[in-house]
Amino acid sequence: MIEANPQSAIRDPQTGGVVLELRDVVKTFPGVRALDKARFELRRGEVHALVGENGAGKSTLMNIVAGVFQPDEGAMLLDGRAVRFANPHQAARHGIGVVFQELSLVPNLTVAENIFANRQPVSTADLIDWRRLYADTEQLLQLFELDVRPTALLKNLSVAQQQVVEILKALSLRPAVVILDEPTSSLTAIETRLLFENIRRLKQGGTAFIYISHHLQEIFQIADRVTVMRDGQYVDTCDVSAVTEDVLVRKMVGRELQNVYGRRESPVGEVCFRAENAGRGEDFAGVSFALREGEILGLAGLVGAGRTELGRAIFGVEPLDRGALYLRGERVRVRSPREAIRHRIGYQTEDRKLQGLFLRMTIRDNCAAPSLPRFAGQAGLIDEAALSAFADASRGKFNIVCTGIRQQAATLSGGNQQKVLLAMWVGIEPHVLIVDEPTRGVDVGARSEIYRLLRELAATGVGIIMISSDLQEILGLSDRILVMRNGRLVAEFVNEQATEEKIIAAATGVVL
Amino acid sequence: MNEPERKNEGRAQPDGMCWAWRLTQFREFMIVVVILVAAAAMSCASKDFRTPGNVLAMLLGLSVESIVAIGMTILLVSGGFDLSVGSTVAFTGAVTAMCLVAGAPVPVAVAAGLALGVLIGLINGVIIAKIGINPFITTLGMMSVVRGALLVVTGGKNISGLPESFTVIGQWHIPLFVYQGQMIGIQYPILIAAVLVVIGDLLLRKSRFFRQNYYLGGNEKAAILSGIAVDRLKIFNYALTGFLAALAGVVMTARFGSASVTSGTGLELRVISAVIIGGASLQGGEGTVLGSFLGSLLMAIIVGSLTLLGVNVYWTQLVIGATLLIAVLIDTLGKRRQRLV
């Protein structure tokens, strides 16, 4: 079973229960002062949230704790002793467990081998003791009520399940300090609740958690204290019970934020898109709905309910095999993304890094990707000037913070990458735009901008289908809300009538 | 707001850089510099190097590789590559020669060779795109299949005695000027290669269709979602590469006046090396036809220089390999520095 590692979490009376302390840490990269005398203090058995906008220095700070980076100045104290990790391996040996946002798992290996990567129990002659490996894994899986076999191949798991495996992998080391970087970004409400239960139980045993999240509500649910960072500097640390969300946001941003979701300012128009009895394989069936011009239609449900599959089918990635789609009253067949784009249907994927962006290419080339034909003049040659002008305009309109349109997409912050992704699809001048998790892993500031952009887009008459696991977002932005469960539409609410409880009840089939 | 983000992101090339600095950022520019330095050094070291005769001989030797490198560049940019080009060059050349020996008119024989190249490429493309076997295995197998087919068809014998109406393609030249009593002119193969390189570079840089390859090589999944017909594009790329290899085979056969069953051996690796020296990456998404040509040129200069200097031929291979490694090393270290920020 998992407990705090007794060796690395010995309580030193001198430190007053402080496991980890960072003092005036400075880290500069060429041209950037990423951390400027940052401070952080973690006590035994607490969940300490670290918040700040992208670029505030949270990740750099955590990378120092995890041994990825080494500080230029300042001290790191573990159990009161100064330490310096030359690499992540050393950090792990000192009892630092890390669950990074990017998965570190191997798709072609089993769940068990992933969790115990390079640490498989061995019998004599260094042969892997498979029985013990699977038994240990089973135990961990039960902890999170994860319904997969230890022998299942990782690639056959959903993203949410993979994320749980990643968390289990870190916990299996029995660390004294666990860094959780956006652990819930692909978890459903139920999985998140399980994660929180486990965190609470583990902290009873003395394990300390550093919790990084853009979802402030989560911080109020799980954290004991919260430290705010801004521009690489320490801003404040407070007890979670003593602050409100507004106060936190103000500290993070350094200014007041308006109502992030905005408000509808133009009326909804005619029906522009309709799905009738749409179905595909085992993914979803009998889906019928209509979308109006200028409407934002929220699509809620658990991960795996078939929302993304529906979106991808409308966009022709894995086309429908039953039912029909109508665009402005006319039946359309969409058998590939190419045809969808021709019909001015856009789809912003939930996975911006793996499926959305061309990370090694420039912002300019990314923006143009789905609308290349627009920039091809006579003889099919690209009009470079028009393309640059378009990219510049997108950069301005979407407020993409960058050094120029020739900056590589990989070097942008998550929020700005997401804006580039949205810009790509606005570039095709869509009639219907499907956005799948439009603000996943995006900070408060960029998030409110994306909401504003979606509002503006709707105001120009675009029908928007918004798939989201963030109920606040669904409730804040949608005109109407559809809920999917097990591949079927199970409920529809007009925004005014919807509540978080009603949506969860419909999505899970259980009244909470 | 968002000011903090900007701090983190002052790394990639700003737009408003002065053009001279921008120029140095191009891989092509770096190779040109290296080529000029190497050429200048050689001109001092050996007075034979600078003679028009030597330069043209070098370009002539380069022509076959440059033609094949065009296709290979497009493939590498799109995230694929082709090991079967060397065998294709030899097989298509031999088939053209056999047709000629059998009495077929020149256009028919050439068309047969080219069609065969396209067919080989199509098979590669369909297996890779539609069945999903990776390019390495597919083209490794094809390399052996094609070489084997060549040996079967020819019975292992070289084919000579080709009509002059054919060899003219490889041997005639446009006279330019008289140098030390000799008429110096540009041979057709150089001309063909030069025209193709220019067209290829222009298309890959500027045309919407070819530009899709950068997206395909950059992120295949995202390319599909961006509406690029990925399968069709891949098949086209392999067919085009087969076609260009066949064209190179025809030119080479015409130039030598005979088809040899061992010709083109190791060509695929030389071409891939040149393309990578020229700035392409096996990960895809990068590379230009001009860069690849310059990569080939650099390698030709190095080989030619070693020969002129009387260095033992055994050294050649070592130096070529070292050049490739150094080029990739510089590239990778440069990128790592950028990424670390």
Coordinates of N, CA and C in Angstrom, one line a residue, chain A residues 89-218:
Chain A
H89 N 16.4 12.2 -11.5 CA 16.6 10.9 -10.8 C 17.0 11.2 -9.3
Q90 N 17.9 12.2 -9.1 CA 18.3 12.5 -7.7 C 17.1 13.0 -6.9
A91 N 16.3 13.8 -7.6 CA 15.1 14.3 -6.9 C 14.2 13.2 -6.5
A92 N 14.0 12.2 -7.4 CA 13.2 11.1 -7.1 C 13.7 10.3 -5.9
R93 N 15.0 10.2 -5.9 CA 15.7 9.4 -4.7 C 15.5 10.1 -3.4
H94 N 15.3 11.5 -3.5 CA 15.1 12.2 -2.2 C 13.6 12.3 -1.9
G95 N 12.8 11.5 -2.6 CA 11.4 11.5 -2.3 C 10.5 12.5 -2.9
I96 N 10.9 13.0 -4.0 CA 10.1 14.0 -4.8 C 9.4 13.2 -5.9
G97 N 8.1 13.2 -5.9 CA 7.3 12.5 -7.0 C 6.7 13.6 -7.8
V98 N 6.7 13.3 -9.1 CA 6.2 14.4 -10.0 C 5.1 13.8 -11.0
V99 N 4.0 14.4 -11.1 CA 3.0 14.1 -12.1 C 3.0 15.3 -13.0
F100 N 3.7 15.2 -14.1 CA 3.7 16.3 -15.1 C 2.5 16.2 -16.0
Q101 N 2.2 17.4 -16.6 CA 1.1 17.5 -17.5 C 1.3 16.5 -18.7
E102 N 2.5 16.6 -19.2 CA 2.8 15.7 -20.4 C 3.0 14.3 -19.8
L103 N 2.3 13.4 -20.5 CA 2.4 12.0 -20.0 C 3.8 11.4 -20.3
S104 N 4.3 10.7 -19.3 CA 5.6 10.1 -19.5 C 5.5 8.6 -19.7
L105 N 4.4 8.2 -20.4 CA 4.1 6.7 -20.4 C 4.5 6.2 -21.8
V106 N 4.6 4.8 -21.8 CA 5.0 4.1 -23.1 C 3.8 3.4 -23.6
P107 N 3.3 3.8 -24.7 CA 2.0 3.3 -25.2 C 2.0 1.7 -25.4
N108 N 3.1 1.2 -25.8 CA 3.1 -0.2 -26.2 C 3.4 -1.2 -25.0
L109 N 3.5 -0.6 -23.8 CA 3.7 -1.5 -22.6 C 2.5 -1.6 -21.8
T110 N 2.4 -2.6 -20.9 CA 1.2 -2.7 -20.1 C 1.2 -1.7 -19.0
V111 N 0.0 -1.6 -18.5 CA -0.2 -0.6 -17.4 C 0.8 -0.9 -16.2
A112 N 1.0 -2.2 -15.9 CA 1.9 -2.6 -14.8 C 3.3 -2.1 -15.1
E113 N 3.7 -2.4 -16.3 CA 5.1 -2.1 -16.7 C 5.3 -0.6 -16.7
N114 N 4.3 0.2 -17.0 CA 4.4 1.6 -17.0 C 4.5 2.2 -15.6
I115 N 3.7 1.6 -14.7 CA 3.7 2.1 -13.4 C 5.0 1.8 -12.7
F116 N 5.5 0.6 -13.0 CA 6.8 0.2 -12.3 C 7.9 0.2 -13.3
A117 N 7.9 1.2 -14.2 CA 9.0 1.3 -15.2 C 10.3 1.3 -14.6
N118 N 11.1 0.4 -15.0 CA 12.5 0.3 -14.5 C 12.6 -0.1 -13.1
R119 N 11.5 -0.4 -12.4 CA 11.6 -0.8 -11.0 C 10.7 -2.1 -10.8
Q120 N 10.6 -2.9 -11.9 CA 9.8 -4.1 -11.7 C 10.4 -5.0 -10.7
P121 N 9.5 -5.6 -9.9 CA 10.0 -6.5 -8.9 C 10.7 -7.7 -9.6
V122 N 11.8 -8.1 -9.2 CA 12.5 -9.2 -9.9 C 12.7 -10.4 -8.9
S123 N 12.8 -11.5 -9.5 CA 13.1 -12.7 -8.7 C 14.6 -13.0 -8.9
T124 N 15.0 -14.2 -8.6 CA 16.4 -14.5 -8.8 C 16.8 -14.3 -10.3
A125 N 18.0 -14.1 -10.5 CA 18.6 -14.0 -11.9 C 18.0 -12.8 -12.7
D126 N 17.5 -11.8 -11.9 CA 17.0 -10.6 -12.5 C 15.9 -10.8 -13.5
L127 N 15.2 -11.8 -13.3 CA 14.0 -12.0 -14.1 C 12.8 -11.3 -13.5
I128 N 12.0 -10.7 -14.3 CA 10.8 -9.9 -13.8 C 9.8 -10.9 -13.1
D129 N 9.5 -10.6 -11.9 CA 8.5 -11.4 -11.2 C 7.1 -10.9 -11.6
W130 N 6.6 -11.5 -12.7 CA 5.3 -10.9 -13.2 C 4.2 -11.0 -12.3
R131 N 4.1 -12.1 -11.5 CA 2.9 -12.3 -10.6 C 2.9 -11.1 -9.6
R132 N 4.1 -10.8 -9.0 CA 4.1 -9.8 -8.0 C 3.9 -8.4 -8.7
L133 N 4.4 -8.2 -9.9 CA 4.2 -7.0 -10.6 C 2.7 -6.7 -10.8
Y134 N 2.0 -7.8 -11.2 CA 0.6 -7.6 -11.5 C -0.2 -7.4 -10.2
A135 N 0.2 -8.1 -9.2 CA -0.5 -8.0 -7.9 C -0.3 -6.6 -7.3
D136 N 0.9 -6.1 -7.3 CA 1.2 -4.7 -6.8 C 0.4 -3.7 -7.6
T137 N 0.3 -3.9 -9.0 CA -0.4 -3.0 -9.8 C -1.9 -3.0 -9.5
E138 N -2.4 -4.2 -9.4 CA -3.8 -4.4 -9.1 C -4.2 -3.6 -7.8
Q139 N -3.3 -3.7 -6.8 CA -3.6 -3.0 -5.6 C -3.7 -1.5 -5.8
L140 N -2.7 -1.0 -6.6 CA -2.7 0.5 -6.9 C -4.0 0.8 -7.7
L141 N -4.3 0.0 -8.6 CA -5.5 0.3 -9.5 C -6.8 0.4 -8.7
Q142 N -6.9 -0.5 -7.7 CA -8.1 -0.6 -6.9 C -8.2 0.7 -6.0
L143 N -7.1 1.2 -5.6 CA -7.0 2.4 -4.9 C -7.8 3.5 -5.6
F144 N -7.6 3.6 -6.9 CA -8.3 4.6 -7.7 C -9.5 4.1 -8.4
E145 N -9.9 2.9 -8.0 CA -11.1 2.3 -8.6 C -11.0 2.4 -10.1
L146 N -9.8 2.2 -10.6 CA -9.6 2.2 -12.1 C -9.9 0.9 -12.7
D147 N -10.8 0.8 -13.5 CA -11.3 -0.5 -14.0 C -10.5 -0.9 -15.3
V148 N -9.2 -1.2 -15.1 CA -8.5 -1.8 -16.2 C -7.6 -2.9 -15.6
R149 N -7.2 -3.8 -16.4 CA -6.4 -4.9 -16.0 C -4.9 -4.4 -16.0
P150 N -4.1 -4.9 -15.1 CA -2.7 -4.5 -15.1 C -2.0 -4.9 -16.4
T151 N -2.6 -5.9 -17.1 CA -1.9 -6.4 -18.3 C -2.4 -5.7 -19.5
A152 N -3.4 -4.7 -19.3 CA -3.9 -4.0 -20.5 C -2.7 -3.1 -21.1
L153 N -2.7 -3.0 -22.4 CA -1.7 -2.1 -23.0 C -2.2 -0.7 -22.8
L154 N -1.2 0.2 -22.5 CA -1.5 1.5 -22.2 C -2.2 2.2 -23.3
K155 N -1.9 1.9 -24.5 CA -2.5 2.6 -25.7 C -3.9 2.4 -25.8
N156 N -4.4 1.3 -25.2 CA -5.9 1.0 -25.3 C -6.7 1.7 -24.2
L157 N -6.0 2.5 -23.4 CA -6.7 3.2 -22.3 C -7.1 4.6 -22.8
S158 N -8.2 5.2 -22.2 CA -8.5 6.5 -22.6 C -7.5 7.5 -22.0
V159 N -7.6 8.7 -22.5 CA -6.6 9.7 -21.9 C -6.8 9.9 -20.4
A160 N -8.0 9.9 -20.0 CA -8.3 10.0 -18.5 C -7.7 8.9 -17.8
Q161 N -7.8 7.7 -18.3 CA -7.3 6.5 -17.6 C -5.8 6.6 -17.6
Q162 N -5.2 7.1 -18.7 CA -3.8 7.2 -18.8 C -3.2 8.2 -17.7
Q163 N -4.0 9.2 -17.6 CA -3.6 10.2 -16.6 C -3.6 9.6 -15.2
V164 N -4.6 8.8 -14.9 CA -4.6 8.1 -13.6 C -3.4 7.2 -13.4
V165 N -3.0 6.5 -14.5 CA -1.8 5.7 -14.5 C -0.6 6.5 -14.2
E166 N -0.5 7.7 -14.8 CA 0.6 8.6 -14.6 C 0.7 8.9 -13.1
I167 N -0.5 9.2 -12.5 CA -0.5 9.6 -11.1 C -0.1 8.4 -10.2
L168 N -0.6 7.2 -10.6 CA -0.2 6.0 -9.8 C 1.3 5.8 -9.9
K169 N 1.8 6.0 -11.0 CA 3.3 5.8 -11.2 C 4.1 6.7 -10.2
A170 N 3.7 7.9 -10.1 CA 4.4 8.8 -9.2 C 4.2 8.3 -7.7
L171 N 2.9 7.9 -7.4 CA 2.6 7.6 -6.0 C 3.3 6.2 -5.6
S172 N 3.5 5.4 -6.6 CA 4.1 4.1 -6.3 C 5.5 4.2 -5.7
L173 N 6.1 5.3 -5.9 CA 7.4 5.5 -5.4 C 7.4 5.9 -3.9
R174 N 6.2 6.0 -3.4 CA 6.0 6.5 -2.0 C 6.7 7.8 -1.7
P175 N 6.5 8.8 -2.4 CA 7.2 10.0 -2.2 C 6.8 10.8 -1.0
A176 N 7.7 11.6 -0.5 CA 7.3 12.5 0.6 C 6.6 13.8 0.1
V177 N 7.0 14.1 -1.1 CA 6.5 15.3 -1.7 C 6.0 15.0 -3.1
V178 N 4.7 15.3 -3.4 CA 4.2 15.0 -4.7 C 3.9 16.3 -5.4
I179 N 4.4 16.5 -6.6 CA 4.0 17.6 -7.4 C 2.9 17.2 -8.4
L180 N 1.8 17.8 -8.3 CA 0.7 17.5 -9.3 C 0.5 18.7 -10.2
D181 N 0.8 18.6 -11.5 CA 0.7 19.7 -12.4 C -0.5 19.4 -13.3
E182 N -1.6 20.2 -13.0 CA -2.8 20.1 -13.7 C -3.3 18.6 -13.8
P183 N -3.4 18.0 -12.6 CA -3.7 16.5 -12.7 C -5.1 16.2 -13.2
T184 N -6.0 17.2 -13.2 CA -7.4 16.9 -13.5 C -7.7 17.3 -15.0
S185 N -6.7 17.7 -15.7 CA -7.0 18.4 -17.0 C -7.8 17.4 -17.9
S186 N -7.6 16.1 -17.8 CA -8.4 15.2 -18.6 C -9.2 14.2 -17.8
L187 N -9.5 14.6 -16.5 CA -10.3 13.7 -15.7 C -11.8 14.1 -15.7
T188 N -12.6 13.2 -15.5 CA -14.1 13.5 -15.4 C -14.3 13.9 -13.9
A189 N -15.5 14.4 -13.7 CA -15.9 14.8 -12.4 C -15.7 13.7 -11.4
I190 N -16.1 12.5 -11.7 CA -16.0 11.4 -10.8 C -14.6 11.0 -10.5
E191 N -13.8 11.0 -11.6 CA -12.4 10.6 -11.4 C -11.7 11.7 -10.6
T192 N -12.0 12.9 -10.8 CA -11.4 14.0 -10.0 C -11.8 13.8 -8.5
R193 N -13.0 13.4 -8.2 CA -13.4 13.2 -6.9 C -12.6 12.1 -6.2
L194 N -12.4 11.0 -7.0 CA -11.6 9.9 -6.5 C -10.2 10.3 -6.2
L195 N -9.6 11.1 -7.2 CA -8.3 11.6 -7.0 C -8.2 12.4 -5.7
F196 N -9.2 13.3 -5.4 CA -9.2 14.1 -4.2 C -9.3 13.3 -3.0
E197 N -10.1 12.2 -3.0 CA -10.2 11.4 -1.9 C -8.9 10.7 -1.5
N198 N -8.2 10.3 -2.6 CA -6.9 9.7 -2.4 C -5.8 10.7 -1.9
I199 N -5.9 11.9 -2.4 CA -5.0 12.9 -1.9 C -5.2 13.1 -0.4
R200 N -6.5 13.2 0.0 CA -6.8 13.5 1.4 C -6.3 12.4 2.3
R201 N -6.5 11.1 1.8 CA -6.0 10.0 2.6 C -4.5 10.0 2.7
L202 N -3.8 10.3 1.6 CA -2.4 10.2 1.6 C -1.8 11.3 2.5
K203 N -2.5 12.4 2.5 CA -1.9 13.5 3.3 C -2.0 13.2 4.8
Q204 N -3.0 12.4 5.1 CA -3.1 12.0 6.5 C -1.9 11.3 6.9
G205 N -1.3 10.5 6.0 CA -0.1 9.8 6.3 C 1.1 10.6 6.2
G206 N 1.0 11.9 6.0 CA 2.1 12.8 6.0 C 2.7 13.3 4.7
T207 N 2.2 12.7 3.6 CA 2.6 13.1 2.3 C 2.2 14.6 2.0
A208 N 3.1 15.3 1.5 CA 2.8 16.7 1.2 C 2.6 16.9 -0.3
F209 N 1.6 17.7 -0.7 CA 1.3 17.8 -2.2 C 1.5 19.3 -2.6
I210 N 2.1 19.4 -3.7 CA 2.1 20.7 -4.4 C 1.2 20.6 -5.5
Y211 N 0.2 21.4 -5.6 CA -0.9 21.3 -6.5 C -1.0 22.5 -7.4
I212 N -0.7 22.2 -8.7 CA -0.8 23.3 -9.7 C -2.1 23.2 -10.5
S213 N -2.9 24.2 -10.6 CA -4.1 24.1 -11.4 C -4.6 25.4 -11.8
H214 N -5.2 25.4 -13.0 CA -5.8 26.7 -13.5 C -7.3 26.7 -13.0
H215 N -7.8 25.6 -12.5 CA -9.1 25.6 -12.0 C -9.2 26.0 -10.5
L216 N -9.6 27.2 -10.3 CA -9.5 27.7 -8.9 C -10.5 27.0 -8.0
Q217 N -11.6 26.5 -8.6 CA -12.6 25.8 -7.7 C -11.9 24.6 -7.1
E218 N -11.1 23.9 -7.9 CA -10.4 22.7 -7.4 C -9.6 23.1 -6.2

